[in-house]
Tab-separated table of C-alpha atoms in Angstrom:
chain	number	residue	atom	x	y	z
A	19	MET	CA	27.673	-12.414	9.353
A	20	GLY	CA	24.446	-12.406	6.327
A	21	GLU	CA	24.779	-9.892	3.283
A	22	ARG	CA	22.920	-6.593	4.823
A	23	LEU	CA	19.840	-5.026	2.787
A	24	THR	CA	20.245	-2.779	0.350
A	25	LEU	CA	16.985	-0.627	0.350
A	26	PRO	CA	16.454	0.281	-3.288
A	27	ASP	CA	16.526	4.504	-4.360
A	28	TRP	CA	13.596	6.023	-5.051
A	29	SER	CA	15.326	7.264	-8.861
A	30	SER	CA	15.458	4.421	-9.693
A	31	LEU	CA	11.878	2.748	-9.018
A	32	ALA	CA	9.671	4.315	-11.850
A	33	ALA	CA	11.570	2.140	-14.966
A	34	GLN	CA	11.606	-1.118	-12.986
A	35	ALA	CA	9.349	-3.937	-14.171
A	36	ASP	CA	5.935	-3.544	-11.660
A	37	ASP	CA	6.203	-6.440	-10.016
A	38	THR	CA	10.794	-6.535	-10.229
A	39	VAL	CA	9.776	-3.684	-7.417
A	40	PRO	CA	11.263	-5.168	-4.477
A	41	LEU	CA	8.351	-4.684	-1.784
A	42	LEU	CA	10.026	-5.216	1.448
A	43	GLU	CA	12.900	-2.760	-0.010
A	44	THR	CA	10.678	-0.356	-0.788
A	45	ALA	CA	7.655	-0.572	1.642
A	46	LEU	CA	10.930	0.499	4.235
A	47	LEU	CA	12.248	2.492	1.626
A	48	ILE	CA	8.644	4.918	2.417
A	49	ALA	CA	9.040	4.309	6.055
A	50	ARG	CA	12.887	5.911	6.099
A	51	ASP	CA	10.767	9.166	4.849
A	52	GLU	CA	9.522	9.104	8.469
A	53	TYR	CA	12.341	7.238	10.255
A	54	PRO	CA	15.285	8.512	9.033
A	55	GLY	CA	17.629	5.906	10.827
A	56	LEU	CA	15.014	3.098	10.519
A	57	ASP	CA	17.702	-0.126	9.980
A	58	ALA	CA	16.173	-1.550	6.872
A	59	ASP	CA	18.100	-5.946	8.666
A	60	LEU	CA	16.062	-5.638	11.588
A	61	TYR	CA	12.614	-6.397	9.591
A	62	ASP	CA	14.694	-7.865	7.081
A	63	THR	CA	16.460	-10.343	9.950
A	64	LEU	CA	12.613	-10.401	11.523
A	65	ALA	CA	10.817	-12.013	8.732
A	66	GLN	CA	13.751	-14.815	8.453
A	67	SER	CA	13.181	-15.002	10.873
A	68	HIS	CA	9.788	-16.034	11.529
A	69	ALA	CA	9.587	-18.502	8.451
A	70	GLU	CA	13.071	-20.101	9.235
A	71	HIS	CA	10.886	-20.899	12.637
A	72	LEU	CA	8.438	-22.553	9.876
A	73	ARG	CA	10.538	-24.212	7.874
A	74	PRO	CA	10.423	-27.552	9.106
A	75	GLU	CA	6.480	-27.872	9.852
A	76	ILE	CA	5.907	-26.551	5.794
A	77	GLU	CA	7.925	-28.818	4.406
A	78	ALA	CA	7.125	-31.468	6.392
A	79	ILE	CA	3.243	-29.953	4.688
A	80	GLU	CA	1.904	-30.707	1.110
A	81	GLU	CA	-0.806	-29.028	0.205
A	82	TRP	CA	-0.880	-25.209	-0.323
A	83	PRO	CA	-4.089	-24.205	1.983
A	84	LEU	CA	-2.461	-26.516	4.798
A	85	LYS	CA	1.437	-24.806	4.387
A	86	MET	CA	-0.091	-21.321	5.012
A	87	ALA	CA	-3.199	-22.028	6.877
A	88	ALA	CA	0.227	-22.843	9.434
A	89	ILE	CA	2.186	-19.978	8.333
A	90	ASN	CA	-1.144	-18.254	9.526
A	91	ARG	CA	-1.862	-19.732	13.091
A	92	HIS	CA	1.841	-18.947	13.345
A	93	LEU	CA	1.388	-15.628	12.951
A	94	PHE	CA	-1.434	-14.143	13.600
A	95	ASP	CA	-2.037	-16.621	16.660
A	96	GLU	CA	1.145	-17.269	18.199
A	97	LEU	CA	2.923	-14.161	17.072
A	98	GLY	CA	0.150	-11.824	17.463
A	99	TYR	CA	0.121	-9.046	14.573
A	100	THR	CA	-3.972	-8.218	13.937
A	101	GLY	CA	-5.207	-6.008	12.167
A	102	ASN	CA	-5.666	-1.814	14.205
A	103	HIS	CA	-8.944	-2.497	15.156
A	104	ASP	CA	-9.372	0.478	17.195
A	105	GLU	CA	-6.474	3.190	15.314
A	106	TYR	CA	-7.464	2.182	11.884
A	107	TYR	CA	-6.302	5.552	10.770
A	108	ASP	CA	-2.825	5.835	12.648
A	109	PRO	CA	-0.444	6.286	10.207
A	110	ARG	CA	2.371	3.775	12.640
A	111	ASN	CA	-0.119	1.083	10.894
A	112	SER	CA	1.214	1.744	7.223
A	113	TYR	CA	5.347	1.501	8.307
A	114	LEU	CA	6.047	-2.069	7.332
A	115	ASN	CA	8.927	-0.928	10.664
A	116	GLU	CA	5.693	0.020	12.928
A	117	VAL	CA	4.187	-3.474	12.439
A	118	PHE	CA	6.771	-5.650	12.587
A	119	GLU	CA	7.747	-3.762	16.095
A	120	ARG	CA	3.892	-3.587	17.455
A	121	ARG	CA	2.308	-6.633	15.932
A	122	LEU	CA	-0.209	-4.102	14.328
A	123	GLY	CA	-0.842	-2.962	11.230
A	124	ASN	CA	-4.044	-2.164	8.645
A	125	PRO	CA	-4.939	-4.396	5.765
A	126	ILE	CA	-2.680	-4.029	3.463
A	127	THR	CA	1.047	-3.864	5.940
A	128	LEU	CA	-0.079	-7.305	7.469
A	129	ALA	CA	-0.363	-8.551	3.711
A	130	MET	CA	3.147	-8.234	3.013
A	131	VAL	CA	4.827	-9.525	6.184
A	132	GLN	CA	1.901	-12.762	5.455
A	133	MET	CA	3.646	-12.422	1.752
A	134	GLU	CA	7.184	-11.779	2.471
A	135	VAL	CA	6.615	-14.409	5.149
A	136	ALA	CA	4.851	-17.105	3.073
A	137	ARG	CA	7.442	-16.305	-0.768
A	138	ARG	CA	11.020	-17.197	2.103
A	139	LEU	CA	8.758	-20.629	2.254
A	140	GLY	CA	8.414	-20.745	-1.429
A	141	VAL	CA	4.342	-20.649	-0.873
A	142	PRO	CA	3.292	-18.313	-3.607
A	143	LEU	CA	0.473	-16.022	-1.382
A	144	ASP	CA	-0.277	-12.517	-3.517
A	145	GLY	CA	-1.378	-9.282	-2.982
A	146	VAL	CA	-5.148	-8.480	-4.585
A	147	SER	CA	-6.130	-4.871	-4.600
A	148	PHE	CA	-9.482	-5.974	-3.437
A	149	PRO	CA	-12.157	-2.716	-2.875
A	150	GLY	CA	-12.048	-1.126	0.706
A	151	HIS	CA	-9.592	-3.548	2.505
A	152	PHE	CA	-6.654	-5.386	1.078
A	153	LEU	CA	-7.050	-9.179	0.382
A	154	VAL	CA	-3.978	-12.148	-0.716
A	155	ARG	CA	-4.906	-14.972	-2.627
A	156	LEU	CA	-2.760	-17.969	-2.976
A	157	PRO	CA	-3.527	-20.744	-5.398
A	158	VAL	CA	-5.222	-23.824	-5.283
A	159	ASP	CA	-6.570	-27.229	-7.847
A	160	ASP	CA	-9.719	-25.496	-8.351
A	161	GLY	CA	-9.368	-22.505	-8.203
A	162	ILE	CA	-8.057	-20.095	-5.297
A	163	LEU	CA	-8.469	-19.380	-1.588
A	164	VAL	CA	-8.274	-15.425	-0.519
A	165	MET	CA	-8.033	-14.623	2.691
A	166	ASP	CA	-8.203	-11.216	4.664
A	167	PRO	CA	-4.496	-10.249	6.531
A	168	PHE	CA	-6.658	-7.844	8.873
A	169	ASN	CA	-8.497	-10.138	10.160
A	170	GLY	CA	-6.356	-12.660	10.955
A	171	GLY	CA	-6.083	-15.147	7.756
A	172	ARG	CA	-9.147	-16.119	7.740
A	173	PRO	CA	-10.500	-17.273	3.919
A	174	LEU	CA	-13.585	-16.017	2.573
A	175	GLY	CA	-15.696	-17.756	0.539
A	176	ALA	CA	-17.273	-15.917	-2.501
A	177	ASP	CA	-20.349	-15.162	-1.460
A	178	GLU	CA	-19.092	-12.779	1.422
A	179	LEU	CA	-16.037	-11.318	-1.764
A	180	ARG	CA	-19.265	-10.441	-3.629
A	181	GLU	CA	-21.354	-8.266	-0.088
A	182	ARG	CA	-18.193	-7.269	0.104
A	183	ALA	CA	-17.296	-6.220	-3.127
A	184	LYS	CA	-20.600	-4.022	-3.921
A	185	PRO	CA	-20.786	-0.608	-2.217
A	186	HIS	CA	-18.104	-0.334	-4.143
A	187	LEU	CA	-19.692	-1.231	-7.497
A	188	GLY	CA	-22.733	1.238	-6.628
A	189	GLY	CA	-24.333	-1.312	-5.206
A	190	ASP	CA	-24.341	-3.766	-7.966
A	191	ILE	CA	-22.977	-7.443	-7.236
A	192	PRO	CA	-20.042	-8.295	-9.376
A	193	ASP	CA	-20.881	-10.823	-11.358
A	194	ASP	CA	-18.202	-15.024	-11.735
A	195	ASN	CA	-16.816	-13.008	-14.051
A	196	ALA	CA	-16.393	-9.766	-12.856
A	197	LEU	CA	-14.882	-11.615	-9.044
A	198	MET	CA	-12.617	-12.964	-10.678
A	199	HIS	CA	-11.109	-9.218	-12.124
A	200	ILE	CA	-10.868	-7.834	-8.581
A	201	LEU	CA	-9.637	-10.674	-7.431
A	202	ASP	CA	-6.924	-10.631	-10.042
A	203	PRO	CA	-2.942	-10.390	-8.221
A	204	ALA	CA	-1.627	-6.748	-7.909
A	205	SER	CA	1.893	-6.220	-8.870
A	206	HIS	CA	4.854	-5.386	-6.661
A	207	ARG	CA	3.834	-1.315	-7.645
A	208	ALA	CA	0.409	-0.986	-6.844
A	209	ILE	CA	0.876	-2.139	-4.076
A	210	LEU	CA	3.601	-0.105	-2.897
A	211	ILE	CA	1.320	2.895	-4.572
A	212	ARG	CA	-2.207	2.116	-2.565
A	213	MET	CA	0.263	1.530	0.508
A	214	LEU	CA	1.243	5.545	-0.784
A	215	ARG	CA	-2.004	6.895	-1.142
A	216	ASN	CA	-3.363	5.377	2.800
A	217	LEU	CA	-0.771	7.880	3.606
A	218	HIS	CA	-1.841	10.547	2.379
A	219	GLY	CA	-5.917	10.409	2.757
A	220	VAL	CA	-4.292	9.702	6.464
A	221	TYR	CA	-2.628	12.585	6.533
A	222	ALA	CA	-5.049	14.775	4.349
A	223	GLU	CA	-7.450	14.393	6.898
A	224	ARG	CA	-5.082	15.444	9.793
A	225	ASP	CA	-3.905	18.596	7.805
A	226	GLN	CA	-0.186	17.546	7.794
A	227	TRP	CA	-0.019	18.547	4.036
A	228	ASP	CA	3.989	18.517	4.036
A	229	ARG	CA	3.611	14.384	5.001
A	230	ALA	CA	0.556	14.309	3.079
A	231	ALA	CA	2.902	15.917	-0.430
A	232	ARG	CA	5.367	13.887	0.489
A	233	SER	CA	4.089	10.915	0.209
A	234	ALA	CA	2.129	12.002	-2.977
A	235	ASP	CA	5.270	12.567	-4.217
A	236	ARG	CA	6.498	9.166	-3.836
A	237	VAL	CA	3.605	7.723	-5.940
A	238	LEU	CA	4.820	10.021	-8.586
A	239	LYS	CA	8.488	8.237	-7.738
A	240	LEU	CA	6.707	5.266	-8.669
A	241	ALA	CA	4.484	5.534	-11.063
A	242	PRO	CA	5.410	9.433	-13.302
A	243	GLU	CA	2.019	9.806	-14.769
A	244	GLN	CA	-0.343	8.986	-12.516
A	245	PRO	CA	-2.365	12.213	-12.822
A	246	GLU	CA	-4.275	11.723	-9.109
A	247	ALA	CA	-1.018	12.330	-7.053
A	248	PHE	CA	-0.022	15.476	-9.500
A	249	ARG	CA	-3.514	16.691	-7.595
A	250	ASP	CA	-3.424	15.199	-4.440
A	251	ARG	CA	-0.184	16.890	-4.445
A	252	GLY	CA	-0.976	20.205	-6.161
A	253	LEU	CA	-4.006	20.665	-3.658
A	254	ALA	CA	-1.342	20.005	-0.877
A	255	TYR	CA	1.300	22.971	-2.235
A	256	LEU	CA	-1.930	24.867	-1.864
A	257	LYS	CA	-2.307	23.906	1.700
A	258	MET	CA	1.864	25.155	1.840
A	259	ASP	CA	0.888	28.756	0.144
A	260	TYR	CA	3.847	26.646	-2.044
A	261	GLN	CA	1.964	28.359	-5.201
A	262	HIS	CA	4.546	27.629	-7.664
A	263	GLY	CA	4.246	24.041	-6.920
A	264	ALA	CA	0.174	24.014	-6.637
A	265	ARG	CA	0.605	25.519	-10.894
A	266	HIS	CA	2.450	22.647	-12.166
A	267	ASP	CA	0.860	20.437	-10.618
A	268	LEU	CA	-2.754	21.001	-11.111
A	269	ALA	CA	-2.369	21.800	-14.391
A	270	ARG	CA	-0.061	18.509	-15.002
A	271	TYR	CA	-3.235	16.721	-13.666
A	272	LEU	CA	-5.694	18.395	-16.184
A	273	HIS	CA	-3.594	17.632	-18.855
A	274	LEU	CA	-3.578	13.613	-17.938
A	275	ALA	CA	-7.112	14.116	-17.114
A	276	PRO	CA	-8.892	16.395	-18.195
A	277	ASP	CA	-11.944	14.828	-18.319
A	278	ALA	CA	-12.112	13.959	-14.079
A	279	ALA	CA	-15.609	14.710	-12.163
A	280	ASP	CA	-13.174	17.847	-10.552
A	281	ALA	CA	-11.941	18.447	-13.901
A	282	HIS	CA	-14.235	22.091	-13.872
A	283	ALA	CA	-13.357	22.966	-10.373
A	284	LEU	CA	-10.035	23.020	-9.770
A	285	ARG	CA	-9.582	24.733	-13.741
A	286	GLU	CA	-11.091	27.580	-11.924
A	287	ARG	CA	-8.275	26.946	-8.852
A	288	LEU	CA	-5.667	26.739	-11.771
A	289	VAL	CA	-8.063	30.435	-13.741
A	290	GLU	CA	-7.862	31.879	-9.729
A	291	LEU	CA	-3.434	30.457	-8.843
A	292	ASN	CA	-2.589	32.626	-12.234
A	293	THR	CA	-4.655	35.212	-12.361
A	294	SER	CA	-3.198	36.386	-8.300
A	295	ARG	CA	0.599	35.511	-9.923
A	296	SER	CA	-0.422	37.841	-12.747
A	297	ARG	CA	-1.224	40.664	-10.356
A	298	MET	CA	2.210	39.877	-8.303
A	299	HIS	CA	4.349	40.187	-11.249
């Protein structure tokens, strides 16, 4: 028997360096909120079995891009991992246990599977927190190879990347320097925060405010001073009629981001909350 996979404790994560936050383990910790009986070992073993199936083939290949092509072929063509185009906002797409089980996911969870398998095979695949859809990147001799895990690991050229970035940059097309900056590797912490923000958005859209608040709360476990997470949790608390928590979180948001675009509206909301509290007293 190998060692059992130990999930981290939520209280330990804020103090860790961005890239020592364990990616697979923390993603499964996020999933355990929704699936309390989750068996983390099962998914660790599954990732390892994907890697071991590939190991002889990967070790016989010299070049990184060809190694990556073999990994993608196994994951996406043979095992059938794919982007959930039909139900993109299904929360199950953000829970790694469901992605391993259903072989359906969103860009960030499919990237996690891809990265986990690649890294176990010694292939240095990183995530890219690209605007819109999350991507992955691999160093190659003359630069980087960028791939789209939501669409079978398809390689993306510079022109397509510029077009994809354009709507998120006010219609501007990024030059080479701007594009390379956008394509910087994402830290483990940044990847997990983006996953949680996706979950928050899905649950807020569904009016599932307890789960929306939980998602924002988990962001704060990873990044205790992130302004948007205080705002998101505070607004979810408001919907849940938990006014004490809402007042605290919205005040903290306004302290951390006094010049935010929504600061004026939230200041007025906070005044209303404090006024109603005074009346109650």
